[in-house]
Short mmCIF file of C-alpha atoms and ligand atoms in Angstrom, two decimals:
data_model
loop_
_atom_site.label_atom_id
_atom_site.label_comp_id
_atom_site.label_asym_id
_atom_site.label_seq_id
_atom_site.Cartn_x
_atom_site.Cartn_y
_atom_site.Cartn_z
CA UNK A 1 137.02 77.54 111.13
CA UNK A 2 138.82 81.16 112.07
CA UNK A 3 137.02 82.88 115.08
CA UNK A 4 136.90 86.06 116.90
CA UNK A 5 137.11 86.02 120.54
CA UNK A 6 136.00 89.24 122.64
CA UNK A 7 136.57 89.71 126.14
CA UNK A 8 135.45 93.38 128.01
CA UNK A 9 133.72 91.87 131.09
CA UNK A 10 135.83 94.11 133.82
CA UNK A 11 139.07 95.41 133.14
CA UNK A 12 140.92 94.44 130.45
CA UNK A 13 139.86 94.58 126.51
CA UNK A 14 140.68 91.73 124.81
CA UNK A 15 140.57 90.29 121.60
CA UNK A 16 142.37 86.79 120.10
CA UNK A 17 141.80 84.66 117.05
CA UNK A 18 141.57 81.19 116.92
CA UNK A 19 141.68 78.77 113.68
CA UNK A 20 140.44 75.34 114.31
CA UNK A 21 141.27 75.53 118.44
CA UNK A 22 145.19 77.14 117.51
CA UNK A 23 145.52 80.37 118.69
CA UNK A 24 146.86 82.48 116.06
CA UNK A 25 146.83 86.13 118.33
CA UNK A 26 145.84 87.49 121.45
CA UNK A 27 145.93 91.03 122.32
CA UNK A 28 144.96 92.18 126.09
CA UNK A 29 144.92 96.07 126.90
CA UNK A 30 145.27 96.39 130.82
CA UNK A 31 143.66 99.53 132.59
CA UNK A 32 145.85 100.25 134.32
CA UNK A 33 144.59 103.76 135.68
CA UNK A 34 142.05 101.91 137.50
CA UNK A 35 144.95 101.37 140.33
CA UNK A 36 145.29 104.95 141.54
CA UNK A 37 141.47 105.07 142.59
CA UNK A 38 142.36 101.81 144.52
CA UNK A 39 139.79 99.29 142.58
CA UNK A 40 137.92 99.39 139.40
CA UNK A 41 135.60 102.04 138.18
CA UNK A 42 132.53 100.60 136.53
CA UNK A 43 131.97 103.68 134.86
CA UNK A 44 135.58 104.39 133.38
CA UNK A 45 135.91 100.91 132.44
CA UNK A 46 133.02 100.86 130.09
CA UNK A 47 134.10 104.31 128.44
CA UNK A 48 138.10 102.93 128.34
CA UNK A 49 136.73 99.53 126.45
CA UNK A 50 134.76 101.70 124.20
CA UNK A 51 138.32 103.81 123.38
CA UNK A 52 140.06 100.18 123.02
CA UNK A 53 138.00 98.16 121.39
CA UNK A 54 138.70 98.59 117.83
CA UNK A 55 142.52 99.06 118.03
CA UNK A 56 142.59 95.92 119.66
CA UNK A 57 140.47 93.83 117.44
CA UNK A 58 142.52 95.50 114.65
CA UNK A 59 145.56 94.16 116.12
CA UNK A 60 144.71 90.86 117.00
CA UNK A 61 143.66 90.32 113.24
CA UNK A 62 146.92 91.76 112.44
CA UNK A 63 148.81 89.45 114.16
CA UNK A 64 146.97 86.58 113.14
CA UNK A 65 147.14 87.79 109.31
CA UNK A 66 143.56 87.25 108.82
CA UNK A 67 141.49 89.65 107.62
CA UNK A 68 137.42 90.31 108.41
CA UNK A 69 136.12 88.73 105.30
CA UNK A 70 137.76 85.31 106.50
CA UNK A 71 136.39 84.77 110.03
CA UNK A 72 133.41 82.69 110.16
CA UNK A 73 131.83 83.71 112.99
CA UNK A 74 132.30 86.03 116.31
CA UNK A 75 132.51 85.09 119.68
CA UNK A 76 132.13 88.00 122.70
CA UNK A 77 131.48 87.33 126.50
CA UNK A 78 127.62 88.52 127.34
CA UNK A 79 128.15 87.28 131.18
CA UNK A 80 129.01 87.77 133.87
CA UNK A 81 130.70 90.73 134.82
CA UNK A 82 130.56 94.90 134.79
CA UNK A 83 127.08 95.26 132.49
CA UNK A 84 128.64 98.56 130.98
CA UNK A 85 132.10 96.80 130.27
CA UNK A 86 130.32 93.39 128.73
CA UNK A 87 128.05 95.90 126.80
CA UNK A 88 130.87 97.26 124.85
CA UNK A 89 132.19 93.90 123.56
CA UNK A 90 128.91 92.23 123.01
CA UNK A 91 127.83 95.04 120.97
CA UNK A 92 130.83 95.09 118.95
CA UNK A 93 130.78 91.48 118.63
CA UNK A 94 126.89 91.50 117.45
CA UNK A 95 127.24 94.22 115.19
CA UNK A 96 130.91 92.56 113.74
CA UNK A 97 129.02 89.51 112.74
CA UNK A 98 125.95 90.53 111.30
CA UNK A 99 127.68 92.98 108.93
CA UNK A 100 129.78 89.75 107.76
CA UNK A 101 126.56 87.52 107.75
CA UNK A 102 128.31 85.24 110.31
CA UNK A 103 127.21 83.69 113.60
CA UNK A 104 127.87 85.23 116.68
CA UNK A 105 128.16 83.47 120.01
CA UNK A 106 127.45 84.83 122.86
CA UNK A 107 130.17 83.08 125.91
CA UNK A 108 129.98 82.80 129.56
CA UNK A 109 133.14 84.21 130.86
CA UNK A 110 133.54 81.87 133.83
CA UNK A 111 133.15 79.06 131.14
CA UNK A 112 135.29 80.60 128.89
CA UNK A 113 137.80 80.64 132.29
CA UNK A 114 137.67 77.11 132.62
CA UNK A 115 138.22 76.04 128.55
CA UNK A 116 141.16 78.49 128.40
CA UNK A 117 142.92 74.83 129.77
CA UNK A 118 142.34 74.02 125.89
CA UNK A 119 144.53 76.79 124.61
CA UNK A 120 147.69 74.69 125.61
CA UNK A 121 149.39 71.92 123.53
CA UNK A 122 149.17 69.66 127.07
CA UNK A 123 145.94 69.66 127.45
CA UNK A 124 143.52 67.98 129.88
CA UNK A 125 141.50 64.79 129.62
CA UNK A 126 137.46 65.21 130.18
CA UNK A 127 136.00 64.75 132.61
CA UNK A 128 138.51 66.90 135.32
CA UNK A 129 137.84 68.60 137.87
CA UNK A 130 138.37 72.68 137.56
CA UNK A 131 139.00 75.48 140.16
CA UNK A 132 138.06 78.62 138.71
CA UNK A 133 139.53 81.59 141.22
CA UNK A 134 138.94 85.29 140.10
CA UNK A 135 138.20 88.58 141.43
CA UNK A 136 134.79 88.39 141.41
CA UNK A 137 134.10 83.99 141.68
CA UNK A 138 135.61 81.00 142.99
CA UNK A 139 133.95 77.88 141.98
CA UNK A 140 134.63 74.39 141.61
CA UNK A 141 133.83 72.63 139.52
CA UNK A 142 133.60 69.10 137.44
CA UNK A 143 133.88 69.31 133.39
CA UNK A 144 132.41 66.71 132.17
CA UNK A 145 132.54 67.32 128.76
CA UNK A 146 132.47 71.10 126.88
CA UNK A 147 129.14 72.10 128.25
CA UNK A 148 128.30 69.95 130.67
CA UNK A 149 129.26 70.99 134.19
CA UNK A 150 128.44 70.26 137.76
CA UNK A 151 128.89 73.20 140.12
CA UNK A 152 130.24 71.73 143.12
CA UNK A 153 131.29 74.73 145.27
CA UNK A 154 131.19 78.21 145.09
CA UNK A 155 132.26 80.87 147.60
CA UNK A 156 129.30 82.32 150.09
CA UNK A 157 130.89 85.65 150.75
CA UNK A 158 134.16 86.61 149.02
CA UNK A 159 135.92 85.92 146.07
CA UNK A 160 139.35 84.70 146.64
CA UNK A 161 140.61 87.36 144.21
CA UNK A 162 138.83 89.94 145.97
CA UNK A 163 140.23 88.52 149.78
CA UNK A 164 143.35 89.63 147.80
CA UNK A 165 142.97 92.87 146.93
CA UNK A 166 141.30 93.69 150.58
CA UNK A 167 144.60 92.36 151.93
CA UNK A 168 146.37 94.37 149.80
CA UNK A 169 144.31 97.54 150.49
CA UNK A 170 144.64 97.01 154.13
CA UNK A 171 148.36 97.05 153.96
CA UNK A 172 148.59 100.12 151.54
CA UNK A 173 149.91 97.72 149.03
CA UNK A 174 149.74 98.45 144.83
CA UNK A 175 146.43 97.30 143.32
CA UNK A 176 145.42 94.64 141.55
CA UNK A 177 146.37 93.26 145.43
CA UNK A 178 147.19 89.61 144.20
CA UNK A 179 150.19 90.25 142.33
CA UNK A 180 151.24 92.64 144.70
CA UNK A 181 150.75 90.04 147.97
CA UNK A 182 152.25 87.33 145.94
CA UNK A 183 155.54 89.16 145.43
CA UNK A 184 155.50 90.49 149.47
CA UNK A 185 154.95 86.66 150.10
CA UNK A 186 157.65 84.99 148.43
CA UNK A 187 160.11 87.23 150.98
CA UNK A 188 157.78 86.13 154.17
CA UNK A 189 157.36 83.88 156.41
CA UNK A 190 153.91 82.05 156.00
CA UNK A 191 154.10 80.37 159.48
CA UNK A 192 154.31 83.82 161.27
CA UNK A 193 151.03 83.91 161.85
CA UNK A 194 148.34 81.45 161.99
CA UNK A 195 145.07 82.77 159.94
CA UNK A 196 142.01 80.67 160.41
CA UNK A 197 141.40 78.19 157.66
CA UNK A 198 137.35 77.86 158.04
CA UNK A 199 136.12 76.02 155.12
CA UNK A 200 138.55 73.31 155.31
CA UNK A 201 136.47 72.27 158.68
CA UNK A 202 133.43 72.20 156.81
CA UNK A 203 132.30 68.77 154.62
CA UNK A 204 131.42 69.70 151.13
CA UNK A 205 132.79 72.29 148.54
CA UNK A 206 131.73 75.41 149.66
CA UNK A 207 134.44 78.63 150.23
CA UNK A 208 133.92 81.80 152.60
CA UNK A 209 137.43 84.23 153.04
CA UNK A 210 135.50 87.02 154.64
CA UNK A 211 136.11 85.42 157.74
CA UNK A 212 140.20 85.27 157.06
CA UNK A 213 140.03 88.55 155.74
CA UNK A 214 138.66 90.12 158.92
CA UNK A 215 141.00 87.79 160.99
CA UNK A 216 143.55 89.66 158.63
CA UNK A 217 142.11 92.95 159.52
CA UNK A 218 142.05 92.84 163.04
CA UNK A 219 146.07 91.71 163.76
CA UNK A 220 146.64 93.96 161.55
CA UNK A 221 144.67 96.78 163.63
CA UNK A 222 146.42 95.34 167.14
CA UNK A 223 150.05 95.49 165.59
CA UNK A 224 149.31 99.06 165.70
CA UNK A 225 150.49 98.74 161.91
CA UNK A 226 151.74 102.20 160.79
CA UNK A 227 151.00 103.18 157.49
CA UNK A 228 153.58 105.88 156.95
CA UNK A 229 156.35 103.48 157.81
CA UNK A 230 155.66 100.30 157.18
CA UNK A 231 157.66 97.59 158.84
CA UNK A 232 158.32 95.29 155.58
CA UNK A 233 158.81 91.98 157.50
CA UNK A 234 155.68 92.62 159.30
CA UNK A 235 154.09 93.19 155.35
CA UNK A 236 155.89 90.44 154.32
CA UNK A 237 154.81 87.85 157.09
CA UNK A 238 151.21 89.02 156.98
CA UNK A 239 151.45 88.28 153.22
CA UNK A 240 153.08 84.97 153.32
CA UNK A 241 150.62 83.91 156.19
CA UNK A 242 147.47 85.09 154.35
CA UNK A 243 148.58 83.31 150.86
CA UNK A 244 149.15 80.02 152.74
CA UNK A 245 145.80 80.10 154.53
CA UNK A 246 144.01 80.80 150.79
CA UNK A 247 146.21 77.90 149.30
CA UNK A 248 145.38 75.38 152.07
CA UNK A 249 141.80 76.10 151.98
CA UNK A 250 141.62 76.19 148.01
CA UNK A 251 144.35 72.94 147.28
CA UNK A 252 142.48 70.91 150.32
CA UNK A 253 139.14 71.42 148.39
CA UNK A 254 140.15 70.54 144.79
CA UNK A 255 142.08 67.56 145.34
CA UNK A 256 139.21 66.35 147.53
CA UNK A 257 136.95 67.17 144.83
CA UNK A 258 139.43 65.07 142.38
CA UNK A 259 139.39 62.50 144.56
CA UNK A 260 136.04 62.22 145.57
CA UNK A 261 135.06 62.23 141.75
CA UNK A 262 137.69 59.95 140.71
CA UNK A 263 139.24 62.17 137.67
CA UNK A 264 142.39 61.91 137.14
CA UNK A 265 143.09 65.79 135.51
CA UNK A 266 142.96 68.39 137.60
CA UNK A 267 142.77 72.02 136.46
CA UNK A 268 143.14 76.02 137.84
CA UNK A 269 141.98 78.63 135.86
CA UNK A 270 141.00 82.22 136.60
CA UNK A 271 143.08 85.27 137.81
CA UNK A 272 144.14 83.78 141.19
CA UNK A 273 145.53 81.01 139.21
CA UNK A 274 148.48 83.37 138.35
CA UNK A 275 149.63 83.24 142.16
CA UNK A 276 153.15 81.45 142.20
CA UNK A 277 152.71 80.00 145.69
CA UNK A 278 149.42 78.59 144.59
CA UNK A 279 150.66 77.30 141.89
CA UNK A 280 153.78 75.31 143.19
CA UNK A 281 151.68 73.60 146.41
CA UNK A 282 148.86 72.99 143.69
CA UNK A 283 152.00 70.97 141.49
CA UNK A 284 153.62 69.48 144.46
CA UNK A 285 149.71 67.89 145.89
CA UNK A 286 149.43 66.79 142.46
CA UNK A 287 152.76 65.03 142.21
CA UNK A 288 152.22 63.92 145.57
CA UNK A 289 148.70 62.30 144.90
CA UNK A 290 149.12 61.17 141.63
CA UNK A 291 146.98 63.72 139.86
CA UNK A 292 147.86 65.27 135.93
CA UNK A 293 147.91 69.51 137.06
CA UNK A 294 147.41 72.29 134.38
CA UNK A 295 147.68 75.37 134.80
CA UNK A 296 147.74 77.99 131.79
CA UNK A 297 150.26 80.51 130.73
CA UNK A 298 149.62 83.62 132.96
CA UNK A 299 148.53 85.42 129.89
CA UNK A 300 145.61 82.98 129.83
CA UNK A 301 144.85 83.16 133.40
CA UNK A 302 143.48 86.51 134.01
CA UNK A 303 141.09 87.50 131.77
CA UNK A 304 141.74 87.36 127.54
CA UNK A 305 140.33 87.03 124.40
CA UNK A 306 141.61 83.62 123.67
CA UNK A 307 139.74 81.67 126.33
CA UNK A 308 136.37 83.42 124.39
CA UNK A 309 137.58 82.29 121.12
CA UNK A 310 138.31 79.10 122.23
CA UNK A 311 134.80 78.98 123.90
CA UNK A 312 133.31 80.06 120.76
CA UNK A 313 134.73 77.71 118.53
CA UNK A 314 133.47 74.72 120.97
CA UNK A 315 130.28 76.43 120.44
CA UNK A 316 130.03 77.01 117.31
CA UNK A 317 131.30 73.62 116.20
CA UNK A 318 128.57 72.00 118.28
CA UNK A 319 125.78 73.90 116.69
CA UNK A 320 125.71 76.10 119.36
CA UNK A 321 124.98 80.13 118.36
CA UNK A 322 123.46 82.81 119.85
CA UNK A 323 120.80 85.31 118.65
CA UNK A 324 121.77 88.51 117.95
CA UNK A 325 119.16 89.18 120.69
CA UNK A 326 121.76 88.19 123.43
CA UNK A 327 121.77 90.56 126.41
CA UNK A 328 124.48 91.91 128.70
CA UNK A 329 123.35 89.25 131.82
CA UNK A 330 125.35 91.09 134.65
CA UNK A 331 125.18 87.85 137.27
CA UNK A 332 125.18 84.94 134.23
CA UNK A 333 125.05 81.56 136.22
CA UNK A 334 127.52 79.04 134.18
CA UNK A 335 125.30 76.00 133.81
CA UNK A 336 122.41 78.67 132.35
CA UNK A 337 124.95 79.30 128.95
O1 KG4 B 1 140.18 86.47 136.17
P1 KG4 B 1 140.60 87.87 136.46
O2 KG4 B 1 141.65 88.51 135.59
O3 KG4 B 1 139.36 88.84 136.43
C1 KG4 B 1 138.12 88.48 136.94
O4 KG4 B 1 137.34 87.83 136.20
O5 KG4 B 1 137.89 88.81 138.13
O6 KG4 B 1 141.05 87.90 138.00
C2 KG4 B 1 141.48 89.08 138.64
C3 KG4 B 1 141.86 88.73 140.06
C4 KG4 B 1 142.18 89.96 140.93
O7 KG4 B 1 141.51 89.83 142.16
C5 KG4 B 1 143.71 89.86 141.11
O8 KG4 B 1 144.15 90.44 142.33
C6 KG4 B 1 143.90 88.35 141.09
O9 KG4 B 1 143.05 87.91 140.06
N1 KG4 B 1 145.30 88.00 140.79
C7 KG4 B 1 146.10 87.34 141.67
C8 KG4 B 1 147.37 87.26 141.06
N2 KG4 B 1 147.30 87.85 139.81
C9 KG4 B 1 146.01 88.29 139.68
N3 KG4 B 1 145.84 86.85 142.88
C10 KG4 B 1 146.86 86.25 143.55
N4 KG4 B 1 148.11 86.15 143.04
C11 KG4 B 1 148.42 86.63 141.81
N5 KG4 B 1 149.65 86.52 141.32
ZN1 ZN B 2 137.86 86.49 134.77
#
């Protein structure tokens, strides 16, 4: 079974194919223009996937040396995400397959997040436990089989991706922020300072970094931090500091989760999951506890096409298609796919 995977949900226009769960391509177009207005524009997102969209699909079939005729269905995120950016995609994606007479599937992205652990040769045992960290959701969560979930936390204010691009912003750093904090951070000290870790005092699975982020704001604000010159240790400390507090807070949860649930695979997906500091403590608790870790190739962490395909061809193989009457479902809730 060869399938199309489409991914446009925020900022980057994907497309991958997939023949019987091996990837044979994946092609991601960044927009990158989005970082001189400091974050991304809903608006020139949409019209920059619409500009994209067909050279990338092109390409991604290119690679793959398959050509339309062959694929037997299309897969193409309807949720959640920017509803202009998803628009582009899904519509593509409907109108691909119904001009084939194929099936289309419609994928949750934040599902799609936590199956692009399948795109690996190593891959993890069901059921394991799975900490999806983006720019716009952290959630944790048990798999315990492909489409069967239990939602055990979620954040109540920010997402952790998005505690890392206010960081960023706040110390006139590049944007997307997390790259840019995780490079200050390797060259800092992460004991400088000691940000408050306030879900880790809570019981239960739930994740709030708007309090951290305004702890971050305000020594920032009393170090009288100057913009103009910035003192790079300072950056760098503030950086390292911040990164550990996220880490503690988001390692302490999901091997407690693991534990609590008694799985023995325990997974990261998402954007965040790209952070190098998160991902050696996230090894070394796993080594420590006696847990299996995966982690996938950065290219699958922030968002792709793959991780759709390979949603789609779980789908599709389980019966599972979508109507061509799928709509663009801005705030999609994962157990609802
Ligand atoms: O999954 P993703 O590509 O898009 C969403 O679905 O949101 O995640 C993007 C998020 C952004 O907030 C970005 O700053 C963060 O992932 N990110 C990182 C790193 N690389 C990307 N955060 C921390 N460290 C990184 N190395
Ligand atoms: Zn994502």
């Amino acid at each position: 079974m060869t399938l199309l995977g489409i991914e446009t949900s925020c900022d980057e226009t994907s497309a991958a194919v997939l023949t019987d769960g091996v990837l044979l391509s994946n092609v991601t177009a960044a927009q990158l223009f989005h970082a001189e207005h400091g974050g991304v524009v809903p608006e020139l997102a949409s019209r920059a996937h619409q500009r994209m969209i067909v050279p990338v699909v092109d390409d991604a079939l290119r690679k793959a040396g398959v050509q339309r005729a062959q694929l037997d269905g299309v897969a193409a995120v309807n949720g959640p995400g920017l509803v202009g950016s998803i628009l582009v995609g899904l519509s593509f994606g409907k109108s691909l397959a119904y001009a084939l007479g194929k099936p289309f599937v419609g994928v949750n992205h934040m599902e799609a997040h936590i199956l692009s652990n399948l795109l690996e040769s190593r891959k993890p045992s069901f059921p394991f436990m799975n900490l999806t960290v983006s720019g716009g959701h952290t959630q944790l969560v048990l798999v315990k089989a492909p489409f069967d979930y239990v939602m055990l936390g979620e954040t109540s204010d920010d997402a952790a991706g998005e505690a890392f691009d206010k960081v960023a912003k706040m110390l006139g750093l590049e944007y997307p922020g997390g790259p840019a904090v995780d490079k200050r951070a390797r060259l800092g000290d992460p004991k400088a300072v000691r940000f408050p870790r306030p879900a880790l005092d809570h019981p239960g699975y739930a994740f709030s970094f708007s309090g951290l982020k305004t702890s971050v704001l305000y020594y920032i604000r009393d170090a009288h931090f100057d913009f103009a010159s910035p003192d790079t240790t300072f950056v760098n400390d503030v950086c390292a500091s911040f990164q550990a507090a996220v880490i503690d807070v988001l390692v302490g949860k999901l091997f407690q989760a693991a534990e609590e649930h008694g799985v023995k695979d325990v997974c990261i997906a998402g954007g965040v999951s790209a952070n190098s500091g998160l991902r050696e403590r996230a090894k070394t608790e796993a080594d420590r506890r006696g847990f299996r870790l995966f982690v996938p190739r950065m290219e699958f962490c922030t968002d792709n096409g793959a991780m759709v395909a390979m949603a789609g061809f779980l789908r599709l193989n389980g019966g599972r298609t979508s109507s061509l009457e799928v709509s663009a479902e801005p705030n999609l809730a994962l157990t609802a796919s």
